[in-house]
Amino acid sequence: MDNIFFYLSKYIWAVISPDSLFIILLTICLLLFLFRQIKKATVLLALLTFCTLFLSFFSVGGWMLYPLESRFQHNPDLPEQVDGIIVLGGSVMADHSIEWQQLETNRFHERLTSFIQLAQLYPDARLVFSGGNASTDEGRPTEAQVVEAFFLKSGIAAERLLMENKARNTAENVSYSRQLASPQANETWLLITTAFHMPRAMGIFCQQNWKVIPYPVDHQTIPSQLFQPGFDLIGHANNLVQASHEWLGLLAYYLTGKTQQLFPAQCDSLN
């Protein structure tokens, strides 16, 4: 079932993501013109033009990301004792790293820097990095394989590191990391991931009875500027794609029983 879910999620998203839908609708518009359905084609083209102009000036994706990013406290109060720290993959560009023979990351690099900072703050904590190959191409390198040397060069002792390299999505991040780390009920763990991804991650941790304290990073929105117009079609489009992916992920995980809530909050056990 995990394989079916993984591949279906990849292929369905490839079709229904906002950028794919735009291309599909634009192609339909062209076909309507070719088949002389002028009125229908004009209406569809006008709709696409309006949506593009609106998206150019307003960060619709930012409006969708903000509720996700504000779901959990930023800069949370940290306990004196932490038994373990887990960071989820998604920031390492494994193919680029292999090609250029150095660590290459995307805009979610703060996952890694926060992991190192917290590892220094809690020198006795166990450290888990969870990141496999999220591509349908099984032969590609994993994030864990690429990033381990970076952690070691950053001063983290090898005996503290637990590198989980099989996970392809968030659900597998949690299940495989739980098998690797064997967390106990009385232990205190910190979870690091991108702020908009934290609700879905927390929902899975709660479902799998792993008590963690959320430590959200990589905030993509500026709340005070959310409704200020400004021309940035590419930036706004990227946010829309990212936000759509996350909200659809929340829905898919809820419908398939991977989370107990559509919009997960703090686990009851942490209240």
mmCIF file of C-alpha atoms in Angstrom:
data_model
loop_
_atom_site.group_PDB
_atom_site.id
_atom_site.type_symbol
_atom_site.label_atom_id
_atom_site.label_comp_id
_atom_site.label_asym_id
_atom_site.label_seq_id
_atom_site.Cartn_x
_atom_site.Cartn_y
_atom_site.Cartn_z
ATOM 1 C CA MET A 1 0.000 0.000 0.000
ATOM 2 C CA ASP A 2 2.874 2.379 0.743
ATOM 3 C CA ASN A 3 4.200 1.938 -2.796
ATOM 4 C CA ILE A 4 0.768 2.509 -4.308
ATOM 5 C CA PHE A 5 0.296 5.678 -2.253
ATOM 6 C CA PHE A 6 3.753 6.960 -3.173
ATOM 7 C CA TYR A 7 3.430 6.474 -6.930
ATOM 8 C CA LEU A 8 -0.192 7.652 -7.095
ATOM 9 C CA SER A 9 0.688 10.815 -5.195
ATOM 10 C CA LYS A 10 3.517 11.547 -7.633
ATOM 11 C CA TYR A 11 1.517 10.946 -10.798
ATOM 12 C CA ILE A 12 -1.672 12.669 -9.641
ATOM 13 C CA TRP A 13 0.254 15.739 -8.500
ATOM 14 C CA ALA A 14 2.033 15.903 -11.850
ATOM 15 C CA VAL A 15 -1.382 16.459 -13.435
ATOM 16 C CA ILE A 16 -3.233 18.637 -10.900
ATOM 17 C CA SER A 17 -0.462 20.976 -9.762
ATOM 18 C CA PRO A 18 -1.278 24.623 -10.633
ATOM 19 C CA ASP A 19 1.501 24.911 -13.215
ATOM 20 C CA SER A 20 0.390 21.698 -14.931
ATOM 21 C CA LEU A 21 -3.250 22.800 -14.897
ATOM 22 C CA PHE A 22 -2.291 26.124 -16.461
ATOM 23 C CA ILE A 23 -0.509 24.364 -19.331
ATOM 24 C CA ILE A 24 -3.406 21.928 -19.787
ATOM 25 C CA LEU A 25 -5.952 24.746 -19.907
ATOM 26 C CA LEU A 26 -3.768 26.782 -22.264
ATOM 27 C CA THR A 27 -3.521 23.758 -24.576
ATOM 28 C CA ILE A 28 -7.297 23.315 -24.467
ATOM 29 C CA CYS A 29 -7.652 26.997 -25.348
ATOM 30 C CA LEU A 30 -5.421 26.543 -28.397
ATOM 31 C CA LEU A 31 -7.368 23.464 -29.498
ATOM 32 C CA LEU A 32 -10.633 25.382 -29.176
ATOM 33 C CA PHE A 33 -9.252 28.089 -31.450
ATOM 34 C CA LEU A 34 -8.042 25.489 -33.958
ATOM 35 C CA PHE A 35 -11.485 23.884 -34.027
ATOM 36 C CA ARG A 36 -13.079 27.328 -34.398
ATOM 37 C CA GLN A 37 -14.767 27.286 -31.008
ATOM 38 C CA ILE A 38 -13.964 30.965 -30.803
ATOM 39 C CA LYS A 39 -16.382 31.962 -28.031
ATOM 40 C CA LYS A 40 -15.321 29.162 -25.681
ATOM 41 C CA ALA A 41 -11.666 29.758 -26.431
ATOM 42 C CA THR A 42 -12.020 33.488 -25.776
ATOM 43 C CA VAL A 43 -13.734 32.924 -22.435
ATOM 44 C CA LEU A 44 -11.076 30.441 -21.328
ATOM 45 C CA LEU A 45 -8.243 32.719 -22.485
ATOM 46 C CA ALA A 46 -9.779 35.671 -20.663
ATOM 47 C CA LEU A 47 -10.048 33.587 -17.480
ATOM 48 C CA LEU A 48 -6.413 32.458 -17.719
ATOM 49 C CA THR A 49 -5.279 36.030 -18.381
ATOM 50 C CA PHE A 50 -7.194 37.388 -15.397
ATOM 51 C CA CYS A 51 -5.830 34.672 -13.082
ATOM 52 C CA THR A 52 -2.281 35.309 -14.305
ATOM 53 C CA LEU A 53 -2.584 39.061 -13.767
ATOM 54 C CA PHE A 54 -4.099 38.603 -10.314
ATOM 55 C CA LEU A 55 -1.379 36.145 -9.334
ATOM 56 C CA SER A 56 1.280 38.509 -10.654
ATOM 57 C CA PHE A 57 0.300 41.211 -8.146
ATOM 58 C CA PHE A 58 -1.036 39.208 -5.191
ATOM 59 C CA SER A 59 0.583 36.309 -3.354
ATOM 60 C CA VAL A 60 -2.318 33.883 -3.318
ATOM 61 C CA GLY A 61 0.133 31.168 -2.352
ATOM 62 C CA GLY A 62 1.290 33.278 0.576
ATOM 63 C CA TRP A 63 -2.300 33.563 1.783
ATOM 64 C CA MET A 64 -2.503 29.773 1.681
ATOM 65 C CA LEU A 65 0.883 29.230 3.336
ATOM 66 C CA TYR A 66 0.382 31.582 6.275
ATOM 67 C CA PRO A 67 -2.199 29.441 8.163
ATOM 68 C CA LEU A 68 0.184 26.498 7.859
ATOM 69 C CA GLU A 69 3.195 28.489 9.027
ATOM 70 C CA SER A 70 1.372 30.021 11.991
ATOM 71 C CA ARG A 71 -0.135 26.728 13.207
ATOM 72 C CA PHE A 72 2.734 26.153 15.643
ATOM 73 C CA GLN A 73 4.740 28.578 17.721
ATOM 74 C CA HIS A 74 7.843 29.942 16.059
ATOM 75 C CA ASN A 75 10.980 30.118 18.201
ATOM 76 C CA PRO A 76 9.360 27.794 20.754
ATOM 77 C CA ASP A 77 10.462 27.682 24.376
ATOM 78 C CA LEU A 78 12.980 24.870 24.619
ATOM 79 C CA PRO A 79 13.284 22.458 27.555
ATOM 80 C CA GLU A 80 16.448 22.050 29.599
ATOM 81 C CA GLN A 81 16.783 18.398 28.632
ATOM 82 C CA VAL A 82 16.347 16.968 25.137
ATOM 83 C CA ASP A 83 16.902 13.301 24.402
ATOM 84 C CA GLY A 84 16.756 13.492 20.633
ATOM 85 C CA ILE A 85 16.468 15.806 17.650
ATOM 86 C CA ILE A 86 15.016 14.764 14.306
ATOM 87 C CA VAL A 87 15.135 16.763 11.091
ATOM 88 C CA LEU A 88 13.163 15.801 8.004
ATOM 89 C CA GLY A 89 14.721 15.753 4.545
ATOM 90 C CA GLY A 90 13.626 18.002 1.724
ATOM 91 C CA SER A 91 16.426 20.559 1.728
ATOM 92 C CA VAL A 92 19.227 18.575 0.056
ATOM 93 C CA MET A 93 19.521 18.436 -3.727
ATOM 94 C CA ALA A 94 21.215 15.066 -3.948
ATOM 95 C CA ASP A 95 21.758 14.966 -7.713
ATOM 96 C CA HIS A 96 23.315 18.429 -7.742
ATOM 97 C CA SER A 97 25.499 17.534 -4.772
ATOM 98 C CA ILE A 98 26.842 14.425 -6.476
ATOM 99 C CA GLU A 99 27.431 16.265 -9.747
ATOM 100 C CA TRP A 100 29.294 19.194 -8.166
ATOM 101 C CA GLN A 101 30.956 17.193 -5.365
ATOM 102 C CA GLN A 102 29.709 19.519 -2.626
ATOM 103 C CA LEU A 103 26.522 19.935 -0.649
ATOM 104 C CA GLU A 104 23.841 21.687 -2.699
ATOM 105 C CA THR A 105 20.588 22.724 -1.037
ATOM 106 C CA ASN A 106 17.338 24.435 -1.932
ATOM 107 C CA ARG A 107 15.569 27.278 -0.090
ATOM 108 C CA PHE A 108 14.898 25.055 2.924
ATOM 109 C CA HIS A 109 18.523 25.053 4.071
ATOM 110 C CA GLU A 110 17.527 26.300 7.532
ATOM 111 C CA ARG A 111 16.456 22.759 8.395
ATOM 112 C CA LEU A 112 20.134 21.801 8.334
ATOM 113 C CA THR A 113 21.550 24.860 10.097
ATOM 114 C CA SER A 114 18.964 24.633 12.880
ATOM 115 C CA PHE A 115 19.754 20.946 13.273
ATOM 116 C CA ILE A 116 23.446 21.743 13.777
ATOM 117 C CA GLN A 117 22.705 24.612 16.176
ATOM 118 C CA LEU A 118 20.386 22.500 18.316
ATOM 119 C CA ALA A 119 22.865 19.624 18.248
ATOM 120 C CA GLN A 120 25.424 21.980 19.776
ATOM 121 C CA LEU A 121 22.902 23.267 22.325
ATOM 122 C CA TYR A 122 22.077 19.699 23.423
ATOM 123 C CA PRO A 123 25.392 17.793 23.216
ATOM 124 C CA ASP A 124 23.917 14.602 24.698
ATOM 125 C CA ALA A 125 20.918 14.377 22.363
ATOM 126 C CA ARG A 126 20.660 11.667 19.724
ATOM 127 C CA LEU A 127 20.434 13.089 16.224
ATOM 128 C CA VAL A 128 18.285 11.714 13.410
ATOM 129 C CA PHE A 129 18.313 12.892 9.813
ATOM 130 C CA SER A 130 15.552 11.343 7.706
ATOM 131 C CA GLY A 131 15.791 11.672 3.958
ATOM 132 C CA GLY A 132 15.733 9.081 1.219
ATOM 133 C CA ASN A 133 15.044 9.385 -2.503
ATOM 134 C CA ALA A 134 11.700 11.082 -3.139
ATOM 135 C CA SER A 135 11.909 10.470 -6.887
ATOM 136 C CA THR A 136 10.262 7.650 -8.809
ATOM 137 C CA ASP A 137 13.737 6.900 -10.175
ATOM 138 C CA GLU A 138 14.989 4.385 -7.623
ATOM 139 C CA GLY A 139 18.597 4.666 -8.775
ATOM 140 C CA ARG A 140 19.106 8.238 -7.638
ATOM 141 C CA PRO A 141 21.186 9.033 -4.503
ATOM 142 C CA THR A 142 19.476 9.691 -1.186
ATOM 143 C CA GLU A 143 19.627 12.885 0.838
ATOM 144 C CA ALA A 144 21.067 11.030 3.836
ATOM 145 C CA GLN A 145 23.947 9.684 1.769
ATOM 146 C CA VAL A 146 24.880 13.156 0.583
ATOM 147 C CA VAL A 147 24.454 15.196 3.771
ATOM 148 C CA GLU A 148 26.235 12.951 6.280
ATOM 149 C CA ALA A 149 29.692 14.280 5.389
ATOM 150 C CA PHE A 150 28.401 17.847 5.815
ATOM 151 C CA PHE A 151 27.257 17.109 9.367
ATOM 152 C CA LEU A 152 30.569 15.477 10.245
ATOM 153 C CA LYS A 153 32.513 18.447 8.877
ATOM 154 C CA SER A 154 30.258 20.729 10.924
ATOM 155 C CA GLY A 155 31.539 19.145 14.112
ATOM 156 C CA ILE A 156 28.841 16.572 14.865
ATOM 157 C CA ALA A 157 30.304 13.335 16.188
ATOM 158 C CA ALA A 158 29.576 10.297 14.051
ATOM 159 C CA GLU A 159 28.372 8.235 17.022
ATOM 160 C CA ARG A 160 25.547 10.727 17.639
ATOM 161 C CA LEU A 161 24.181 10.552 14.100
ATOM 162 C CA LEU A 162 21.430 8.229 12.944
ATOM 163 C CA MET A 163 20.998 8.546 9.183
ATOM 164 C CA GLU A 164 17.669 7.265 7.836
ATOM 165 C CA ASN A 165 17.904 6.905 4.052
ATOM 166 C CA LYS A 166 14.815 4.936 2.959
ATOM 167 C CA ALA A 167 11.972 7.450 3.415
ATOM 168 C CA ARG A 168 10.297 8.757 0.247
ATOM 169 C CA ASN A 169 7.646 10.932 1.887
ATOM 170 C CA THR A 170 6.682 12.345 5.272
ATOM 171 C CA ALA A 171 4.817 9.270 6.454
ATOM 172 C CA GLU A 172 7.873 7.127 5.777
ATOM 173 C CA ASN A 173 10.115 9.738 7.430
ATOM 174 C CA VAL A 174 8.300 9.078 10.682
ATOM 175 C CA SER A 175 7.894 5.310 10.450
ATOM 176 C CA TYR A 176 11.470 4.553 9.375
ATOM 177 C CA SER A 177 12.951 7.018 11.857
ATOM 178 C CA ARG A 178 10.914 5.477 14.649
ATOM 179 C CA GLN A 179 12.323 2.056 13.804
ATOM 180 C CA LEU A 180 15.838 3.481 13.739
ATOM 181 C CA ALA A 181 15.716 5.616 16.894
ATOM 182 C CA SER A 182 13.350 3.533 19.076
ATOM 183 C CA PRO A 183 12.132 6.585 21.044
ATOM 184 C CA GLN A 184 10.763 5.915 24.537
ATOM 185 C CA ALA A 185 7.551 7.373 25.929
ATOM 186 C CA ASN A 186 9.390 9.365 28.591
ATOM 187 C CA GLU A 187 11.880 10.940 26.192
ATOM 188 C CA THR A 188 11.811 14.519 24.899
ATOM 189 C CA TRP A 189 12.352 14.940 21.163
ATOM 190 C CA LEU A 190 12.529 18.042 18.964
ATOM 191 C CA LEU A 191 11.199 17.964 15.401
ATOM 192 C CA ILE A 192 12.683 20.301 12.797
ATOM 193 C CA THR A 193 11.008 20.894 9.471
ATOM 194 C CA THR A 194 9.810 23.765 7.294
ATOM 195 C CA ALA A 195 7.041 25.747 8.981
ATOM 196 C CA PHE A 196 4.346 25.126 6.350
ATOM 197 C CA HIS A 197 5.141 21.410 6.445
ATOM 198 C CA MET A 198 4.939 21.156 10.235
ATOM 199 C CA PRO A 199 1.144 20.511 10.508
ATOM 200 C CA ARG A 200 1.309 17.441 8.263
ATOM 201 C CA ALA A 201 4.464 16.183 9.964
ATOM 202 C CA MET A 202 2.991 16.639 13.438
ATOM 203 C CA GLY A 203 -0.173 14.840 12.386
ATOM 204 C CA ILE A 204 1.860 11.770 11.434
ATOM 205 C CA PHE A 205 4.007 11.862 14.568
ATOM 206 C CA CYS A 206 0.833 12.044 16.675
ATOM 207 C CA GLN A 207 -0.716 9.174 14.698
ATOM 208 C CA GLN A 208 2.367 7.045 15.323
ATOM 209 C CA ASN A 209 2.516 7.961 19.035
ATOM 210 C CA TRP A 210 5.877 9.668 18.903
ATOM 211 C CA LYS A 211 5.908 12.654 21.239
ATOM 212 C CA VAL A 212 7.838 15.561 19.700
ATOM 213 C CA ILE A 213 8.126 19.309 20.230
ATOM 214 C CA PRO A 214 7.718 21.187 16.924
ATOM 215 C CA TYR A 215 10.541 23.520 15.917
ATOM 216 C CA PRO A 216 9.377 25.157 12.661
ATOM 217 C CA VAL A 217 11.919 26.861 10.396
ATOM 218 C CA ASP A 218 12.200 28.216 6.837
ATOM 219 C CA HIS A 219 9.180 30.528 7.001
ATOM 220 C CA GLN A 220 8.234 31.595 3.480
ATOM 221 C CA THR A 221 5.779 34.399 4.253
ATOM 222 C CA ILE A 222 6.111 37.910 5.695
ATOM 223 C CA PRO A 223 2.808 38.350 7.596
ATOM 224 C CA SER A 224 2.921 42.158 7.594
ATOM 225 C CA GLN A 225 3.201 42.175 3.788
ATOM 226 C CA LEU A 226 0.774 39.397 2.878
ATOM 227 C CA PHE A 227 -1.829 41.669 1.313
ATOM 228 C CA GLN A 228 0.485 44.269 -0.181
ATOM 229 C CA PRO A 229 0.413 44.104 -3.992
ATOM 230 C CA GLY A 230 3.712 43.748 -5.800
ATOM 231 C CA PHE A 231 4.604 42.363 -9.204
ATOM 232 C CA ASP A 232 6.335 38.986 -8.818
ATOM 233 C CA LEU A 233 4.706 36.393 -11.034
ATOM 234 C CA ILE A 234 7.415 33.735 -10.632
ATOM 235 C CA GLY A 235 7.688 34.106 -6.861
ATOM 236 C CA HIS A 236 3.926 34.135 -6.365
ATOM 237 C CA ALA A 237 3.503 31.145 -8.689
ATOM 238 C CA ASN A 238 6.129 29.156 -6.780
ATOM 239 C CA ASN A 239 4.344 29.869 -3.504
ATOM 240 C CA LEU A 240 1.028 28.825 -5.026
ATOM 241 C CA VAL A 241 2.470 25.510 -6.207
ATOM 242 C CA GLN A 242 4.071 24.863 -2.815
ATOM 243 C CA ALA A 243 0.940 25.778 -0.869
ATOM 244 C CA SER A 244 -1.329 23.707 -3.121
ATOM 245 C CA HIS A 245 0.968 20.706 -2.716
ATOM 246 C CA GLU A 246 0.906 20.993 1.072
ATOM 247 C CA TRP A 247 -2.864 21.443 1.428
ATOM 248 C CA LEU A 248 -3.524 18.543 -0.950
ATOM 249 C CA GLY A 249 -0.992 16.507 1.022
ATOM 250 C CA LEU A 250 -2.903 17.228 4.219
ATOM 251 C CA LEU A 251 -6.129 16.099 2.545
ATOM 252 C CA ALA A 252 -4.566 12.929 1.123
ATOM 253 C CA TYR A 253 -2.969 11.972 4.442
ATOM 254 C CA TYR A 254 -6.243 12.545 6.291
ATOM 255 C CA LEU A 255 -8.348 10.557 3.807
ATOM 256 C CA THR A 256 -5.916 7.627 3.864
ATOM 257 C CA GLY A 257 -5.777 7.533 7.666
ATOM 258 C CA LYS A 258 -2.185 8.693 8.016
ATOM 259 C CA THR A 259 -3.349 11.582 10.196
ATOM 260 C CA GLN A 260 -6.340 11.883 12.502
ATOM 261 C CA GLN A 261 -7.050 15.539 11.710
ATOM 262 C CA LEU A 262 -7.327 17.400 8.427
ATOM 263 C CA PHE A 263 -5.397 20.320 9.927
ATOM 264 C CA PRO A 264 -3.318 18.770 12.727
ATOM 265 C CA ALA A 265 -2.435 20.677 15.852
ATOM 266 C CA GLN A 266 -0.413 19.750 18.917
ATOM 267 C CA CYS A 267 -0.769 16.148 20.044
ATOM 268 C CA ASP A 268 -3.042 15.630 23.055
ATOM 269 C CA SER A 269 -0.154 13.984 24.843
ATOM 270 C CA LEU A 270 1.763 17.253 24.695
ATOM 271 C CA ASN A 271 -1.011 19.470 26.036
#
